[in-house]
Short mmCIF file of C-alpha atoms in Angstrom, two decimals:
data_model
loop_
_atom_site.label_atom_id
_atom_site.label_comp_id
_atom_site.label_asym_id
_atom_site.label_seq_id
_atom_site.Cartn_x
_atom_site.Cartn_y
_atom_site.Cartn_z
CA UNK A 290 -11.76 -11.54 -12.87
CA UNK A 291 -8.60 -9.88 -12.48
CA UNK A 292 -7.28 -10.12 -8.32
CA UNK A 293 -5.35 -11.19 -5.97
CA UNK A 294 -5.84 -13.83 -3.67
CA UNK A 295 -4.39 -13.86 -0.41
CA UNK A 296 -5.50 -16.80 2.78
CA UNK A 297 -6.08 -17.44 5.09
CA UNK A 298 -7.99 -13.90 5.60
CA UNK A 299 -7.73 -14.08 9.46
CA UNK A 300 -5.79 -16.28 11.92
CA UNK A 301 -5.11 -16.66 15.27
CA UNK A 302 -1.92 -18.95 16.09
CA UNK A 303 0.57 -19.07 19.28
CA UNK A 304 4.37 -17.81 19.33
CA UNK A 305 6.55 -19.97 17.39
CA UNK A 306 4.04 -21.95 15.48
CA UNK A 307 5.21 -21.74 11.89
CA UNK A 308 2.88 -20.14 9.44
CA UNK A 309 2.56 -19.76 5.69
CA UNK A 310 0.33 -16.61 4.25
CA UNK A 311 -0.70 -17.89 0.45
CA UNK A 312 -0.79 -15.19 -2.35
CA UNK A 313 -1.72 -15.59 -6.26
CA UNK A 314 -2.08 -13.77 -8.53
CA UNK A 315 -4.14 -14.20 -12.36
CA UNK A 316 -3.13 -11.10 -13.95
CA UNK A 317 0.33 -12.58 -14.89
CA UNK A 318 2.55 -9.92 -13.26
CA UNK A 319 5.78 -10.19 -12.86
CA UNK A 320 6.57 -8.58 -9.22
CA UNK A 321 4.87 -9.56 -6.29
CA UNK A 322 5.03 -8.34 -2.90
CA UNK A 323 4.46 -8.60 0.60
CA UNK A 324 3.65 -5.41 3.07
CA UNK A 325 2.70 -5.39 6.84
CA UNK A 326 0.39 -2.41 8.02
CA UNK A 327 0.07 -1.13 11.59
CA UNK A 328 -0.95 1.60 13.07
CA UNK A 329 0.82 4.82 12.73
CA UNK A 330 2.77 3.25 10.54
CA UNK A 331 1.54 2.79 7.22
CA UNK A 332 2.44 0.01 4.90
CA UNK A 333 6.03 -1.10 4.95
CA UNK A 334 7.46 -3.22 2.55
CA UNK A 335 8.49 -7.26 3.90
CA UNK A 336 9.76 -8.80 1.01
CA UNK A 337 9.43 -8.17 -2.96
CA UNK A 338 10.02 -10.45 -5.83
CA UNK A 339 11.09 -9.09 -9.34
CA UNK A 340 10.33 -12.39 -11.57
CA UNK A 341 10.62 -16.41 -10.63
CA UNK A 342 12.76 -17.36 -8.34
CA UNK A 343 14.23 -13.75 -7.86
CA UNK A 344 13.32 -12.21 -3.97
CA UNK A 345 14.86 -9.25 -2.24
CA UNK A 346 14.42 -8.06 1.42
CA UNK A 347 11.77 -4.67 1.78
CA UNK A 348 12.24 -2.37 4.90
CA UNK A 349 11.10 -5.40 7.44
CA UNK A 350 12.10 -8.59 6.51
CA UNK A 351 13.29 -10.20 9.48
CA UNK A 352 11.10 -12.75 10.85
CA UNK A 353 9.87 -14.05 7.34
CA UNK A 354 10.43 -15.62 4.34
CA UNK A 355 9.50 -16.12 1.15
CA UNK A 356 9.93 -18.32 -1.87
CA UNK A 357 8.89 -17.43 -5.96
CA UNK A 358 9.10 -21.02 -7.48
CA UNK A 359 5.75 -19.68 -10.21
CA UNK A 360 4.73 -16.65 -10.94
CA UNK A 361 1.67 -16.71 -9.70
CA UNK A 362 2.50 -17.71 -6.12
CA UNK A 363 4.41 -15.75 -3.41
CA UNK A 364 3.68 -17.50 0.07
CA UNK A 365 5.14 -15.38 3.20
CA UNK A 366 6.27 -17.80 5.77
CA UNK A 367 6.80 -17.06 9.82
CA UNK A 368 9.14 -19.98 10.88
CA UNK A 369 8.45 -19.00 14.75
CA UNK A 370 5.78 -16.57 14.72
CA UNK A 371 6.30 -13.86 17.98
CA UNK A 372 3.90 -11.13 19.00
CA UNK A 373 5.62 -8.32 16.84
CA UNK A 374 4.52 -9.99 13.87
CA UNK A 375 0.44 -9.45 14.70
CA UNK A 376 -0.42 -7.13 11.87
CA UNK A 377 -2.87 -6.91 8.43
CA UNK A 378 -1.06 -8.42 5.95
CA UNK A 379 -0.85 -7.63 2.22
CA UNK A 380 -0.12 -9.34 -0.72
CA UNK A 381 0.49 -7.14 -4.10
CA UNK A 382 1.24 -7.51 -7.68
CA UNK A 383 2.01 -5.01 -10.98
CA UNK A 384 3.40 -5.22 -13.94
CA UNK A 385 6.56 -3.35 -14.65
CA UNK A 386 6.07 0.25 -15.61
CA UNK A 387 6.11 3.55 -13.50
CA UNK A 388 1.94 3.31 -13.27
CA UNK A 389 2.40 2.97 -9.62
CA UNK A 390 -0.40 0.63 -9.53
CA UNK A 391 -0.07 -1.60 -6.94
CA UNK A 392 -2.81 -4.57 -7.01
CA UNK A 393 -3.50 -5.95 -3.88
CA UNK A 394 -5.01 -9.04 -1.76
CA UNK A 395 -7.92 -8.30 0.41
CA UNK A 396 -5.69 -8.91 3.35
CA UNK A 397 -4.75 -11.39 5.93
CA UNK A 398 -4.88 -10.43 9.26
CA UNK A 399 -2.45 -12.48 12.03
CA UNK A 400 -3.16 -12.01 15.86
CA UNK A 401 -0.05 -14.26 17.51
CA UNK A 402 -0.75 -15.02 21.27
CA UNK B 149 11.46 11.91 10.40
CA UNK B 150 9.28 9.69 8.37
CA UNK B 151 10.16 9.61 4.64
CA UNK B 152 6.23 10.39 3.63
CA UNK B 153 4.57 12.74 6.25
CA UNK B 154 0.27 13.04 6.08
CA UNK B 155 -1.51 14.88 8.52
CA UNK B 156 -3.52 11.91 10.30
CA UNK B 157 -7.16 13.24 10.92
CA UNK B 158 -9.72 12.82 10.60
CA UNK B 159 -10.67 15.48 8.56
CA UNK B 160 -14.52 15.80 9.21
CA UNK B 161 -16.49 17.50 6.27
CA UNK B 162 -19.93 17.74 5.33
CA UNK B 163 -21.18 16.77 2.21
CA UNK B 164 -20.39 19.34 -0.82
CA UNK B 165 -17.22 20.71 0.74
CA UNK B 166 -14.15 21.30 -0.65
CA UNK B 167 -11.77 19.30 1.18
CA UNK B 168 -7.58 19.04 0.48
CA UNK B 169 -4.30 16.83 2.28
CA UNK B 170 -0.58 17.78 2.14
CA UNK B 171 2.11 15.20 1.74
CA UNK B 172 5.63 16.12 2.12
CA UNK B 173 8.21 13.39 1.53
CA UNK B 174 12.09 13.53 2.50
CA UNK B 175 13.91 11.80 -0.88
CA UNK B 176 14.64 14.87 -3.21
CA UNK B 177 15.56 12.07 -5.49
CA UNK B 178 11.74 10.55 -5.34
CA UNK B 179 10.50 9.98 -8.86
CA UNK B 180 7.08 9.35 -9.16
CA UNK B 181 3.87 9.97 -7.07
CA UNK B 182 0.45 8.67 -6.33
CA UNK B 183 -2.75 8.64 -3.86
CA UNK B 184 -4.24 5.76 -2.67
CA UNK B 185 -7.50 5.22 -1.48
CA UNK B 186 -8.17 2.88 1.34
CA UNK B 187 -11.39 2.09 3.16
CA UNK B 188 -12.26 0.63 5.98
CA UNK B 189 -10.61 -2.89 6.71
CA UNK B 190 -9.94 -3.09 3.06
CA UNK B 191 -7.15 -3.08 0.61
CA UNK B 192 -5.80 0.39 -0.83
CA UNK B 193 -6.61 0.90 -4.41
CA UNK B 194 -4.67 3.73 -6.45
CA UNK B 195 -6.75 6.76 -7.05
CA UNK B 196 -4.50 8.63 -9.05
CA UNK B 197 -0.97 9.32 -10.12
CA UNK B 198 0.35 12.93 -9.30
CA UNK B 199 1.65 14.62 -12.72
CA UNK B 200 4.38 17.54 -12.51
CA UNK B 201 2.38 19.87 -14.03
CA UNK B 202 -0.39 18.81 -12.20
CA UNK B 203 -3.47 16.71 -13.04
CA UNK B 204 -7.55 16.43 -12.83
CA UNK B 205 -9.97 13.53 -12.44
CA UNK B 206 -13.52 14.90 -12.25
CA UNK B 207 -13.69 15.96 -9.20
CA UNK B 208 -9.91 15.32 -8.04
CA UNK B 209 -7.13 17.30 -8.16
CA UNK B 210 -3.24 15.89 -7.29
CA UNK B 211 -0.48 18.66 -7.82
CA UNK B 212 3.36 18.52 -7.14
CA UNK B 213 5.67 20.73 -5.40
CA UNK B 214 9.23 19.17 -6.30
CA UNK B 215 11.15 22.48 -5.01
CA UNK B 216 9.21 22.11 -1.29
CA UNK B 217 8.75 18.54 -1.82
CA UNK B 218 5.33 18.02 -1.39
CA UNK B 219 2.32 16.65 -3.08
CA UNK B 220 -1.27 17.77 -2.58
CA UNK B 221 -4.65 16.00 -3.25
CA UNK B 222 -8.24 18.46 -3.53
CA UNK B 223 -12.09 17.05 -3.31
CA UNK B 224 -14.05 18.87 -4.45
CA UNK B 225 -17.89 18.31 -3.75
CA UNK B 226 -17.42 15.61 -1.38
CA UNK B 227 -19.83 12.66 -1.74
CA UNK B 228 -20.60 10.45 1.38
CA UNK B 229 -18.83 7.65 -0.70
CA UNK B 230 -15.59 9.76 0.07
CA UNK B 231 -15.38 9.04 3.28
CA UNK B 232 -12.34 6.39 3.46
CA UNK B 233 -8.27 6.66 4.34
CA UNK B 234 -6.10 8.45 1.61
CA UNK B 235 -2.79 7.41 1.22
CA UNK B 236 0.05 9.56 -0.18
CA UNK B 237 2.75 6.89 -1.77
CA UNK B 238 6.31 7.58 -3.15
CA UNK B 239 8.13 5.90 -5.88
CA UNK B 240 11.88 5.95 -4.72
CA UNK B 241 13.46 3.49 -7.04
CA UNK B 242 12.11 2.17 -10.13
CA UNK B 243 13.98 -1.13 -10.50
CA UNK B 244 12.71 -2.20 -7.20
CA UNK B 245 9.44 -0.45 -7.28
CA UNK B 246 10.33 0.79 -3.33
CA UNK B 247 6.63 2.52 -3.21
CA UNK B 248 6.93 4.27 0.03
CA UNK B 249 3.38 4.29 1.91
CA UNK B 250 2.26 7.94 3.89
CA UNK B 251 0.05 6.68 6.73
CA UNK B 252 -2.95 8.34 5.36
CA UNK B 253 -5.47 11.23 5.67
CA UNK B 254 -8.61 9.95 7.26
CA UNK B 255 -11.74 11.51 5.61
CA UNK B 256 -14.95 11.04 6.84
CA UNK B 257 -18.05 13.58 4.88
CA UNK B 258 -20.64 13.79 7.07
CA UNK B 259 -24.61 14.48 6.01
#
């Protein structure tokens, strides 16, 4: 079955314990991407990746990383995790095109005390 | 002013209505268009693309307005199943694939 897999699905953790969101993907797509949702807000972009070991900053990268070492895996890392970063998390892939088809994780949602 | 504007809802309908959202977006230079669907604590999933000349899917409708910049989304004969968070998204640059999220409508058909 085609998805993608994003964990852990819900977490509690404490400022500045560092964090790592896993996402993979089977579909063999070449971007990836991370988005944050909150209320009011809608989805805004973290951090994309156009291939292996390509990344670019979205509209809200600061506070995270991530890394593209296989195409299949994009973890999203908080070094030191702060309040402002409680959100649902999601993890998305397509292939290249202008579909517009985004396919995305079930979602990960972080709570940080 | 938010680059993709939805009217938040709820929108409260009972079942068989005809029920339709606005989006307006700010980027003249915006090149392609779609709705999401979202429900509840779940992930969005596209419903469909938005076509110039406008475009059907049984009992959806999606039509663009590039001169006043906005992009419309029709139900007709709403099913309970309807009931969920519709998302107008924004394709700004292709290269990047910088989909720009709306909020989203909330819709919620009642019996």
């Amino acid at each position: 079955e085609a998805q993608v897999t994003q964990n852990p699905r819900y977490l509690i953790t404490v400022t500045g314990k560092k964090l790592t969101v896993t996402c993979s993907q089977n579909m063999n797509h070449e971007y990836m991407s991370w988005y944050r949702q909150d209320p009011g807000l809608g989805l805004r972009q973290i951090y994309y990746s156009m291939n292996v070991e390509v990344t670019d900053k979205g509209d809200v990268p600061e506070g995270y990383k991530v890394s593209r070492k296989e195409k299949r895996n994009f973890p999203l890392i908080l070094e030191s995790p702060s309040p402002n970063q409680t959100s649902l998390y999601f993890c998305a892939s397509s292939q290249f095109g202008d579909t517009g088809e985004l396919f995305f994780g079930e979602g990960s949602r972080l709570t940080v005390l | 002013r938010k680059e993709v504007e939805q009217d938040p809802g709820p929108f409260n309908v009972p079942e068989g209505a005809t029920v339709a959202f606005n989006c307006t977006y700010s980027n003249s230079a915006s090149q392609s268009f779609f709705w999401y669907r979202q429900d509840c604590r779940k992930e969005p999933k596209l419903l469909m693309s938005v076509y110039s000349s406008g475009n059907e899917d049984g009992r959806f409708t999606a039509q663009l307005n590039r001169a006043s910049q906005y992009i419309s989304l029709l139900i007709r004969d709403s099913k309970l199943s309807d009931s969920a968070t519709y998302l107008c998204v924004v394709l700004l640059h292709t290269g990047r694939r910088a989909l720009t999220f709306g909020s989203g409508t909330r819709l919620q058909v009642q019996p």
